PDB file of C-alpha atoms in Angstrom:
ATOM      1  CA  UNK V   1      11.185  -9.383 -18.453  1.00  0.00           C
ATOM      2  CA  UNK V   2      12.107  -6.043 -16.830  1.00  0.00           C
ATOM      3  CA  UNK V   3      15.121  -5.579 -19.095  1.00  0.00           C
ATOM      4  CA  UNK V   4      12.967  -6.251 -22.161  1.00  0.00           C
ATOM      5  CA  UNK V   5      10.438  -3.653 -20.976  1.00  0.00           C
ATOM      6  CA  UNK V   6      13.192  -1.081 -20.415  1.00  0.00           C
ATOM      7  CA  UNK V   7      14.649  -1.766 -23.862  1.00  0.00           C
ATOM      8  CA  UNK V   8      11.215  -1.298 -25.444  1.00  0.00           C
ATOM      9  CA  UNK V   9      10.687   2.019 -23.651  1.00  0.00           C
ATOM     10  CA  UNK V  10      14.149   3.282 -24.632  1.00  0.00           C
ATOM     11  CA  UNK V  11      13.513   2.298 -28.234  1.00  0.00           C
ATOM     12  CA  UNK V  12      10.196   4.164 -28.201  1.00  0.00           C
ATOM     13  CA  UNK V  13      11.843   7.338 -26.888  1.00  0.00           C
ATOM     14  CA  UNK V  14      14.649   7.110 -29.450  1.00  0.00           C
ATOM     15  CA  UNK V  15      12.185   7.089 -32.359  1.00  0.00           C
ATOM     16  CA  UNK V  16      12.065  10.866 -31.990  1.00  0.00           C
ATOM     17  CA  UNK V  17      15.555  10.943 -33.528  1.00  0.00           C
ATOM     18  CA  UNK V  18      14.221   9.539 -36.808  1.00  0.00           C
ATOM     19  CA  UNK V  19      12.511  12.860 -37.655  1.00  0.00           C
ATOM     20  CA  UNK V  20      14.773  14.466 -40.231  1.00  0.00           C
ATOM     21  CA  UNK V  21      16.161  17.906 -39.556  1.00  0.00           C
ATOM     22  CA  UNK V  22      14.731  20.600 -41.817  1.00  0.00           C
ATOM     23  CA  UNK V  23      18.336  21.642 -42.467  1.00  0.00           C
ATOM     24  CA  UNK V  24      20.270  18.497 -43.525  1.00  0.00           C
ATOM     25  CA  UNK V  25      23.501  20.524 -43.503  1.00  0.00           C
ATOM     26  CA  UNK V  26      23.268  21.327 -39.803  1.00  0.00           C
ATOM     27  CA  UNK V  27      26.053  19.434 -38.060  1.00  0.00           C
ATOM     28  CA  UNK V  28      28.734  19.893 -35.394  1.00  0.00           C
ATOM     29  CA  UNK V  29      30.628  22.385 -37.562  1.00  0.00           C
ATOM     30  CA  UNK V  30      27.795  24.434 -39.050  1.00  0.00           C
ATOM     31  CA  UNK V  31      26.072  24.690 -35.640  1.00  0.00           C
ATOM     32  CA  UNK V  32      28.649  27.294 -34.626  1.00  0.00           C
ATOM     33  CA  UNK V  33      28.269  29.264 -37.853  1.00  0.00           C
ATOM     34  CA  UNK V  34      24.536  29.991 -37.691  1.00  0.00           C
ATOM     35  CA  UNK V  35      24.414  31.234 -34.069  1.00  0.00           C
ATOM     36  CA  UNK V  36      26.672  32.475 -31.256  1.00  0.00           C
ATOM     37  CA  UNK V  37      28.161  29.878 -28.904  1.00  0.00           C
ATOM     38  CA  UNK V  38      30.499  30.044 -25.908  1.00  0.00           C
ATOM     39  CA  UNK V  39      32.528  27.306 -24.263  1.00  0.00           C
ATOM     40  CA  UNK V  40      32.719  27.296 -20.469  1.00  0.00           C
ATOM     41  CA  UNK V  41      34.224  25.037 -17.862  1.00  0.00           C
ATOM     42  CA  UNK V  42      31.444  23.292 -15.941  1.00  0.00           C
ATOM     43  CA  UNK V  43      32.294  20.718 -13.274  1.00  0.00           C
ATOM     44  CA  UNK V  44      35.679  20.144 -14.857  1.00  0.00           C
ATOM     45  CA  UNK V  45      34.310  19.672 -18.375  1.00  0.00           C
ATOM     46  CA  UNK V  46      34.197  21.976 -21.381  1.00  0.00           C
ATOM     47  CA  UNK V  47      30.548  22.703 -22.140  1.00  0.00           C
ATOM     48  CA  UNK V  48      29.150  24.595 -25.138  1.00  0.00           C
ATOM     49  CA  UNK V  49      26.533  27.212 -24.287  1.00  0.00           C
ATOM     50  CA  UNK V  50      24.410  27.971 -27.335  1.00  0.00           C
ATOM     51  CA  UNK V  51      23.039  31.508 -27.741  1.00  0.00           C
ATOM     52  CA  UNK V  52      24.336  32.820 -24.357  1.00  0.00           C
ATOM     53  CA  UNK V  53      22.229  36.007 -24.387  1.00  0.00           C
ATOM     54  CA  UNK V  54      19.085  34.105 -25.387  1.00  0.00           C
ATOM     55  CA  UNK V  55      19.789  31.510 -22.700  1.00  0.00           C
ATOM     56  CA  UNK V  56      19.973  34.272 -20.100  1.00  0.00           C
ATOM     57  CA  UNK V  57      16.629  35.736 -21.204  1.00  0.00           C
ATOM     58  CA  UNK V  58      14.726  32.449 -21.250  1.00  0.00           C
ATOM     59  CA  UNK V  59      16.120  31.341 -17.883  1.00  0.00           C
ATOM     60  CA  UNK V  60      15.291  34.772 -16.440  1.00  0.00           C
ATOM     61  CA  UNK V  61      11.739  34.368 -17.738  1.00  0.00           C
ATOM     62  CA  UNK V  62      11.505  30.884 -16.236  1.00  0.00           C
ATOM     63  CA  UNK V  63      12.758  31.920 -12.809  1.00  0.00           C
ATOM     64  CA  UNK V  64      10.689  35.126 -12.740  1.00  0.00           C
ATOM     65  CA  UNK V  65       7.440  33.442 -13.817  1.00  0.00           C
ATOM     66  CA  UNK V  66       7.937  30.633 -11.298  1.00  0.00           C
ATOM     67  CA  UNK V  67       8.599  33.198  -8.564  1.00  0.00           C
ATOM     68  CA  UNK V  68       5.430  35.111  -9.464  1.00  0.00           C
ATOM     69  CA  UNK V  69       3.501  31.837  -9.302  1.00  0.00           C
ATOM     70  CA  UNK V  70       4.867  31.172  -5.813  1.00  0.00           C
ATOM     71  CA  UNK V  71       3.869  34.727  -4.857  1.00  0.00           C
ATOM     72  CA  UNK V  72       0.274  34.043  -5.938  1.00  0.00           C
ATOM     73  CA  UNK V  73       0.239  30.902  -3.776  1.00  0.00           C
ATOM     74  CA  UNK V  74       1.660  32.853  -0.831  1.00  0.00           C
ATOM     75  CA  UNK V  75      -1.159  35.432  -0.940  1.00  0.00           C
ATOM     76  CA  UNK V  76      -3.976  33.080  -1.963  1.00  0.00           C
ATOM     77  CA  UNK V  77      -6.090  33.995   1.117  1.00  0.00           C
ATOM     78  CA  UNK V  78      -8.576  31.227   0.342  1.00  0.00           C
ATOM     79  CA  UNK V  79      -9.167  32.299  -3.276  1.00  0.00           C
ATOM     80  CA  UNK V  80      -9.082  29.314  -5.629  1.00  0.00           C
ATOM     81  CA  UNK V  81      -8.431  31.703  -8.518  1.00  0.00           C
ATOM     82  CA  UNK V  82      -5.107  32.790  -6.981  1.00  0.00           C
ATOM     83  CA  UNK V  83      -4.140  29.200  -6.195  1.00  0.00           C
ATOM     84  CA  UNK V  84      -4.756  28.159  -9.788  1.00  0.00           C
ATOM     85  CA  UNK V  85      -2.964  31.218 -11.157  1.00  0.00           C
ATOM     86  CA  UNK V  86      -0.021  30.273  -8.946  1.00  0.00           C
ATOM     87  CA  UNK V  87       0.190  26.719 -10.274  1.00  0.00           C
ATOM     88  CA  UNK V  88      -0.364  27.880 -13.833  1.00  0.00           C
ATOM     89  CA  UNK V  89       2.568  30.283 -13.590  1.00  0.00           C
ATOM     90  CA  UNK V  90       4.792  27.686 -11.918  1.00  0.00           C
ATOM     91  CA  UNK V  91       4.064  25.271 -14.775  1.00  0.00           C
ATOM     92  CA  UNK V  92       4.744  28.080 -17.254  1.00  0.00           C
ATOM     93  CA  UNK V  93       8.027  28.998 -15.557  1.00  0.00           C
ATOM     94  CA  UNK V  94       9.298  25.436 -15.279  1.00  0.00           C
ATOM     95  CA  UNK V  95       8.318  24.895 -18.909  1.00  0.00           C
ATOM     96  CA  UNK V  96      10.388  27.930 -19.904  1.00  0.00           C
ATOM     97  CA  UNK V  97      13.407  26.517 -18.051  1.00  0.00           C
ATOM     98  CA  UNK V  98      12.970  23.174 -19.816  1.00  0.00           C
ATOM     99  CA  UNK V  99      12.569  24.881 -23.189  1.00  0.00           C
ATOM    100  CA  UNK V 100      15.622  27.080 -22.719  1.00  0.00           C
ATOM    101  CA  UNK V 101      17.746  24.052 -21.906  1.00  0.00           C
ATOM    102  CA  UNK V 102      17.166  22.509 -25.336  1.00  0.00           C
ATOM    103  CA  UNK V 103      16.232  25.385 -27.642  1.00  0.00           C
ATOM    104  CA  UNK V 104      19.063  27.555 -26.344  1.00  0.00           C
ATOM    105  CA  UNK V 105      21.613  26.817 -23.598  1.00  0.00           C
ATOM    106  CA  UNK V 106      22.467  23.133 -24.027  1.00  0.00           C
ATOM    107  CA  UNK V 107      21.070  22.590 -27.499  1.00  0.00           C
ATOM    108  CA  UNK V 108      24.470  21.568 -28.882  1.00  0.00           C
ATOM    109  CA  UNK V 109      24.873  18.756 -26.365  1.00  0.00           C
ATOM    110  CA  UNK V 110      21.287  17.563 -26.677  1.00  0.00           C
ATOM    111  CA  UNK V 111      20.848  17.781 -30.439  1.00  0.00           C
ATOM    112  CA  UNK V 112      24.156  17.972 -32.213  1.00  0.00           C
ATOM    113  CA  UNK V 113      27.190  16.631 -30.360  1.00  0.00           C
ATOM    114  CA  UNK V 114      28.674  13.463 -31.901  1.00  0.00           C
ATOM    115  CA  UNK V 115      26.109  13.445 -34.720  1.00  0.00           C
ATOM    116  CA  UNK V 116      26.641  13.686 -38.457  1.00  0.00           C
ATOM    117  CA  UNK V 117      23.359  15.623 -38.726  1.00  0.00           C
ATOM    118  CA  UNK V 118      21.767  17.439 -35.784  1.00  0.00           C
ATOM    119  CA  UNK V 119      18.482  16.211 -34.346  1.00  0.00           C
ATOM    120  CA  UNK V 120      15.363  18.197 -35.249  1.00  0.00           C
ATOM    121  CA  UNK V 121      14.126  18.268 -31.667  1.00  0.00           C
ATOM    122  CA  UNK V 122      14.568  16.626 -28.271  1.00  0.00           C
ATOM    123  CA  UNK V 123      12.296  15.280 -25.555  1.00  0.00           C
ATOM    124  CA  UNK V 124      13.096  18.409 -23.530  1.00  0.00           C
ATOM    125  CA  UNK V 125      11.228  20.442 -26.132  1.00  0.00           C
ATOM    126  CA  UNK V 126       8.347  17.975 -26.327  1.00  0.00           C
ATOM    127  CA  UNK V 127       7.926  17.985 -22.521  1.00  0.00           C
ATOM    128  CA  UNK V 128       8.082  21.789 -22.512  1.00  0.00           C
ATOM    129  CA  UNK V 129       5.066  21.963 -24.822  1.00  0.00           C
ATOM    130  CA  UNK V 130       3.091  19.715 -22.465  1.00  0.00           C
ATOM    131  CA  UNK V 131       3.918  21.990 -19.527  1.00  0.00           C
ATOM    132  CA  UNK V 132       2.908  25.056 -21.545  1.00  0.00           C
ATOM    133  CA  UNK V 133      -0.414  23.631 -22.669  1.00  0.00           C
ATOM    134  CA  UNK V 134      -1.387  22.384 -19.212  1.00  0.00           C
ATOM    135  CA  UNK V 135      -0.408  25.788 -17.817  1.00  0.00           C
ATOM    136  CA  UNK V 136      -2.863  27.482 -20.187  1.00  0.00           C
ATOM    137  CA  UNK V 137      -5.627  25.065 -19.220  1.00  0.00           C
ATOM    138  CA  UNK V 138      -5.070  25.696 -15.500  1.00  0.00           C
ATOM    139  CA  UNK V 139      -5.104  29.439 -16.230  1.00  0.00           C
ATOM    140  CA  UNK V 140      -8.465  28.989 -17.975  1.00  0.00           C
ATOM    141  CA  UNK V 141     -10.025  27.589 -14.800  1.00  0.00           C
ATOM    142  CA  UNK V 142      -8.325  30.281 -12.698  1.00  0.00           C
ATOM    143  CA  UNK V 143      -9.897  33.025 -14.802  1.00  0.00           C
ATOM    144  CA  UNK V 144     -13.295  31.336 -14.680  1.00  0.00           C
ATOM    145  CA  UNK V 145     -13.157  31.245 -10.868  1.00  0.00           C
ATOM    146  CA  UNK V 146     -12.786  35.046 -10.979  1.00  0.00           C
ATOM    147  CA  UNK V 147     -15.301  35.752 -13.724  1.00  0.00           C
ATOM    148  CA  UNK V 148     -17.900  32.966 -13.938  1.00  0.00           C
ATOM    149  CA  UNK V 149     -20.118  30.757 -11.828  1.00  0.00           C
ATOM    150  CA  UNK V 150     -22.289  27.673 -12.200  1.00  0.00           C
ATOM    151  CA  UNK V 151     -22.390  25.760 -15.481  1.00  0.00           C
ATOM    152  CA  UNK V 152     -19.753  27.873 -17.235  1.00  0.00           C
ATOM    153  CA  UNK V 153     -17.264  27.311 -14.427  1.00  0.00           C
ATOM    154  CA  UNK V 154     -18.011  23.569 -14.446  1.00  0.00           C
ATOM    155  CA  UNK V 155     -17.646  23.480 -18.227  1.00  0.00           C
ATOM    156  CA  UNK V 156     -14.258  25.239 -18.002  1.00  0.00           C
ATOM    157  CA  UNK V 157     -12.993  22.624 -15.540  1.00  0.00           C
ATOM    158  CA  UNK V 158     -14.171  19.755 -17.752  1.00  0.00           C
ATOM    159  CA  UNK V 159     -12.655  21.390 -20.845  1.00  0.00           C
ATOM    160  CA  UNK V 160      -9.326  22.080 -19.107  1.00  0.00           C
ATOM    161  CA  UNK V 161      -8.972  18.504 -17.856  1.00  0.00           C
ATOM    162  CA  UNK V 162     -10.051  16.955 -21.162  1.00  0.00           C
ATOM    163  CA  UNK V 163      -7.854  19.285 -23.248  1.00  0.00           C
ATOM    164  CA  UNK V 164      -4.815  18.566 -21.056  1.00  0.00           C
ATOM    165  CA  UNK V 165      -5.282  14.797 -21.264  1.00  0.00           C
ATOM    166  CA  UNK V 166      -5.900  14.846 -25.025  1.00  0.00           C
ATOM    167  CA  UNK V 167      -2.939  17.114 -25.728  1.00  0.00           C
ATOM    168  CA  UNK V 168      -0.541  15.074 -23.574  1.00  0.00           C
ATOM    169  CA  UNK V 169      -1.646  11.802 -25.190  1.00  0.00           C
ATOM    170  CA  UNK V 170      -1.374  13.210 -28.719  1.00  0.00           C
ATOM    171  CA  UNK V 171       2.024  14.734 -27.979  1.00  0.00           C
ATOM    172  CA  UNK V 172       3.386  11.473 -26.565  1.00  0.00           C
ATOM    173  CA  UNK V 173       2.074   9.626 -29.615  1.00  0.00           C
ATOM    174  CA  UNK V 174       3.675  12.289 -31.815  1.00  0.00           C
ATOM    175  CA  UNK V 175       7.008  11.695 -30.084  1.00  0.00           C
ATOM    176  CA  UNK V 176       6.842   7.900 -30.008  1.00  0.00           C
ATOM    177  CA  UNK V 177       5.398   7.267 -33.476  1.00  0.00           C
ATOM    178  CA  UNK V 178       6.887   9.777 -34.444  1.00  0.00           C
ATOM    179  CA  UNK V 179       4.572  12.303 -36.138  1.00  0.00           C
ATOM    180  CA  UNK V 180       6.329  15.628 -36.634  1.00  0.00           C
ATOM    181  CA  UNK V 181       3.214  17.769 -37.057  1.00  0.00           C
ATOM    182  CA  UNK V 182       1.909  16.630 -33.667  1.00  0.00           C
ATOM    183  CA  UNK V 183       4.887  17.957 -31.725  1.00  0.00           C
ATOM    184  CA  UNK V 184       5.426  21.372 -33.267  1.00  0.00           C
ATOM    185  CA  UNK V 185       5.243  24.751 -31.554  1.00  0.00           C
ATOM    186  CA  UNK V 186       2.530  25.683 -34.041  1.00  0.00           C
ATOM    187  CA  UNK V 187       0.349  22.727 -32.921  1.00  0.00           C
ATOM    188  CA  UNK V 188       0.679  23.859 -29.304  1.00  0.00           C
ATOM    189  CA  UNK V 189      -0.337  27.399 -30.320  1.00  0.00           C
ATOM    190  CA  UNK V 190      -3.311  25.913 -32.175  1.00  0.00           C
ATOM    191  CA  UNK V 191      -4.497  24.341 -28.907  1.00  0.00           C
ATOM    192  CA  UNK V 192      -3.894  27.542 -26.898  1.00  0.00           C
ATOM    193  CA  UNK V 193      -5.494  30.027 -29.290  1.00  0.00           C
ATOM    194  CA  UNK V 194      -9.172  29.174 -28.547  1.00  0.00           C
ATOM    195  CA  UNK V 195      -8.490  29.791 -24.851  1.00  0.00           C
ATOM    196  CA  UNK V 196      -6.992  33.201 -25.626  1.00  0.00           C
ATOM    197  CA  UNK V 197     -10.025  34.148 -27.730  1.00  0.00           C
ATOM    198  CA  UNK V 198     -12.262  33.027 -24.874  1.00  0.00           C
ATOM    199  CA  UNK V 199     -10.305  35.185 -22.425  1.00  0.00           C
ATOM    200  CA  UNK V 200     -10.608  38.257 -24.627  1.00  0.00           C
ATOM    201  CA  UNK V 201     -14.315  37.672 -25.234  1.00  0.00           C
ATOM    202  CA  UNK V 202     -15.180  36.942 -21.596  1.00  0.00           C
ATOM    203  CA  UNK V 203     -13.251  39.802 -20.024  1.00  0.00           C
ATOM    204  CA  UNK V 204     -14.100  42.225 -22.831  1.00  0.00           C
ATOM    205  CA  UNK V 205     -17.822  41.555 -22.458  1.00  0.00           C
ATOM    206  CA  UNK V 206     -17.683  41.748 -18.648  1.00  0.00           C
ATOM    207  CA  UNK V 207     -15.735  45.002 -18.671  1.00  0.00           C
ATOM    208  CA  UNK V 208     -18.076  46.526 -21.251  1.00  0.00           C
ATOM    209  CA  UNK V 209     -21.176  45.574 -19.237  1.00  0.00           C
ATOM    210  CA  UNK V 210     -19.887  45.747 -15.636  1.00  0.00           C
ATOM    211  CA  UNK V 211     -16.782  47.945 -15.758  1.00  0.00           C
ATOM    212  CA  UNK V 212     -15.003  45.739 -13.207  1.00  0.00           C
ATOM    213  CA  UNK V 213     -11.344  46.274 -12.337  1.00  0.00           C
ATOM    214  CA  UNK V 214     -10.485  42.569 -12.516  1.00  0.00           C
ATOM    215  CA  UNK V 215     -11.602  42.392 -16.151  1.00  0.00           C
ATOM    216  CA  UNK V 216      -9.585  45.452 -17.103  1.00  0.00           C
ATOM    217  CA  UNK V 217      -6.526  43.973 -15.397  1.00  0.00           C
ATOM    218  CA  UNK V 218      -6.984  40.656 -17.176  1.00  0.00           C
ATOM    219  CA  UNK V 219      -7.512  42.383 -20.534  1.00  0.00           C
ATOM    220  CA  UNK V 220      -4.127  44.038 -20.044  1.00  0.00           C
ATOM    221  CA  UNK V 221      -2.584  40.617 -19.455  1.00  0.00           C
ATOM    222  CA  UNK V 222      -4.130  39.145 -22.615  1.00  0.00           C
ATOM    223  CA  UNK V 223      -3.088  42.190 -24.654  1.00  0.00           C
ATOM    224  CA  UNK V 224       0.524  41.576 -23.664  1.00  0.00           C
ATOM    225  CA  UNK V 225       0.328  37.912 -24.632  1.00  0.00           C
ATOM    226  CA  UNK V 226      -1.237  38.763 -28.015  1.00  0.00           C
ATOM    227  CA  UNK V 227       1.463  41.396 -28.535  1.00  0.00           C
ATOM    228  CA  UNK V 228       4.066  38.739 -27.767  1.00  0.00           C
ATOM    229  CA  UNK V 229       2.791  36.394 -30.452  1.00  0.00           C
ATOM    230  CA  UNK V 230       2.258  39.135 -33.047  1.00  0.00           C
ATOM    231  CA  UNK V 231       5.779  40.502 -32.622  1.00  0.00           C
ATOM    232  CA  UNK V 232       7.198  36.954 -32.668  1.00  0.00           C
ATOM    233  CA  UNK V 233       5.582  36.080 -35.994  1.00  0.00           C
ATOM    234  CA  UNK V 234       6.418  39.437 -37.593  1.00  0.00           C
ATOM    235  CA  UNK V 235      10.059  39.198 -36.535  1.00  0.00           C
ATOM    236  CA  UNK V 236      10.251  35.600 -37.760  1.00  0.00           C
ATOM    237  CA  UNK V 237       8.493  36.390 -41.055  1.00  0.00           C
ATOM    238  CA  UNK V 238      10.871  39.276 -41.811  1.00  0.00           C
ATOM    239  CA  UNK V 239      13.863  37.057 -41.050  1.00  0.00           C
ATOM    240  CA  UNK V 240      15.547  39.661 -38.875  1.00  0.00           C
ATOM    241  CA  UNK V 241      17.355  37.049 -36.765  1.00  0.00           C
ATOM    242  CA  UNK V 242      19.521  35.870 -39.660  1.00  0.00           C
ATOM    243  CA  UNK V 243      19.824  39.336 -41.189  1.00  0.00           C
ATOM    244  CA  UNK V 244      21.267  40.819 -37.988  1.00  0.00           C
ATOM    245  CA  UNK V 245      23.556  37.849 -37.417  1.00  0.00           C
ATOM    246  CA  UNK V 246      24.896  37.629 -40.952  1.00  0.00           C
ATOM    247  CA  UNK V 247      25.305  41.388 -41.478  1.00  0.00           C
ATOM    248  CA  UNK V 248      26.458  42.638 -38.065  1.00  0.00           C
ATOM    249  CA  UNK V 249      27.076  39.537 -35.935  1.00  0.00           C
ATOM    250  CA  UNK V 250      24.361  40.734 -33.561  1.00  0.00           C
ATOM    251  CA  UNK V 251      22.222  37.983 -32.082  1.00  0.00           C
ATOM    252  CA  UNK V 252      18.629  38.856 -31.222  1.00  0.00           C
ATOM    253  CA  UNK V 253      16.181  36.184 -32.333  1.00  0.00           C
ATOM    254  CA  UNK V 254      12.410  35.928 -32.599  1.00  0.00           C
ATOM    255  CA  UNK V 255      12.549  33.873 -29.407  1.00  0.00           C
ATOM    256  CA  UNK V 256      14.281  36.789 -27.694  1.00  0.00           C
ATOM    257  CA  UNK V 257      11.428  39.056 -28.773  1.00  0.00           C
ATOM    258  CA  UNK V 258       8.961  36.590 -27.273  1.00  0.00           C
ATOM    259  CA  UNK V 259      10.896  36.232 -24.024  1.00  0.00           C
ATOM    260  CA  UNK V 260      11.453  39.973 -23.493  1.00  0.00           C
ATOM    261  CA  UNK V 261       7.743  40.760 -23.815  1.00  0.00           C
ATOM    262  CA  UNK V 262       6.823  37.787 -21.619  1.00  0.00           C
ATOM    263  CA  UNK V 263       9.214  39.063 -18.945  1.00  0.00           C
ATOM    264  CA  UNK V 264       7.276  42.347 -19.025  1.00  0.00           C
ATOM    265  CA  UNK V 265       4.056  40.293 -18.811  1.00  0.00           C
ATOM    266  CA  UNK V 266       5.324  38.380 -15.758  1.00  0.00           C
ATOM    267  CA  UNK V 267       6.201  41.655 -14.022  1.00  0.00           C
ATOM    268  CA  UNK V 268       2.733  43.005 -14.903  1.00  0.00           C
ATOM    269  CA  UNK V 269       1.160  40.022 -13.138  1.00  0.00           C
ATOM    270  CA  UNK V 270       2.624  41.039  -9.770  1.00  0.00           C
ATOM    271  CA  UNK V 271       0.391  44.103  -9.162  1.00  0.00           C
ATOM    272  CA  UNK V 272      -2.453  42.314 -10.958  1.00  0.00           C
ATOM    273  CA  UNK V 273      -2.596  39.765  -8.147  1.00  0.00           C
ATOM    274  CA  UNK V 274      -4.625  42.064  -5.869  1.00  0.00           C
ATOM    275  CA  UNK V 275      -7.493  42.040  -8.384  1.00  0.00           C
ATOM    276  CA  UNK V 276      -7.573  38.242  -8.658  1.00  0.00           C
ATOM    277  CA  UNK V 277     -10.324  37.078  -6.318  1.00  0.00           C
ATOM    278  CA  UNK V 278     -13.084  34.492  -6.589  1.00  0.00           C
ATOM    279  CA  UNK V 279     -16.365  35.775  -7.946  1.00  0.00           C
TER     280      UNK V 279
END
């Protein structure tokens, strides 16, 4: 009975591999042609590190964001807004570490090694998107503790919980079924975008009417996140990653653009902490 259950679960998780790679020519040989890779000795075994510079940046982002989250928890001083910011940033940081493991550092081992055609994605990437979405929902409630009261605060809590549950369920279904469009980065952004518009509207209106320091600080945070996404899409649209790599063997991808600006954002959040208090 137990063995049958385990076999069923394993089979469900392996269905993710049936999603065809967008590049059918991507295999163990071509993997090394389209991006930089280094081989290192790790615990007595030769391990391929994909995109070493990108791996460094995403892991730095993950560690830094997690550390900032712990800092918020350390100085919470009874403010629920700081506590929630802390957990949001920890989820964000851990998600970045999970993402970097599959998208960058150990992508060869997880998606390509011993395969005739590389996998399109891995469960590491799917789990990362869950962490990222829940992080945004926790951040929503954190901001509302600083900037709202009453029904709006209650509504934000209900929305955050419901959105997290719905997104996690849909993402698991997308991985198990599998349904490719349900587990894309773009789908995650689609879920996050309304929250970002709400942040800009709420803090913009409050700063315009009240001129409060917390709203100005938060507007700076949202501006950096919007800048991150705008630069990411522009860089990706112009195809500069491949152009630099093919012409000059310089690796700086659209993900690197995203991670560099987010590192600046994480550093910005450190002095911002003093303005984060409950309304």
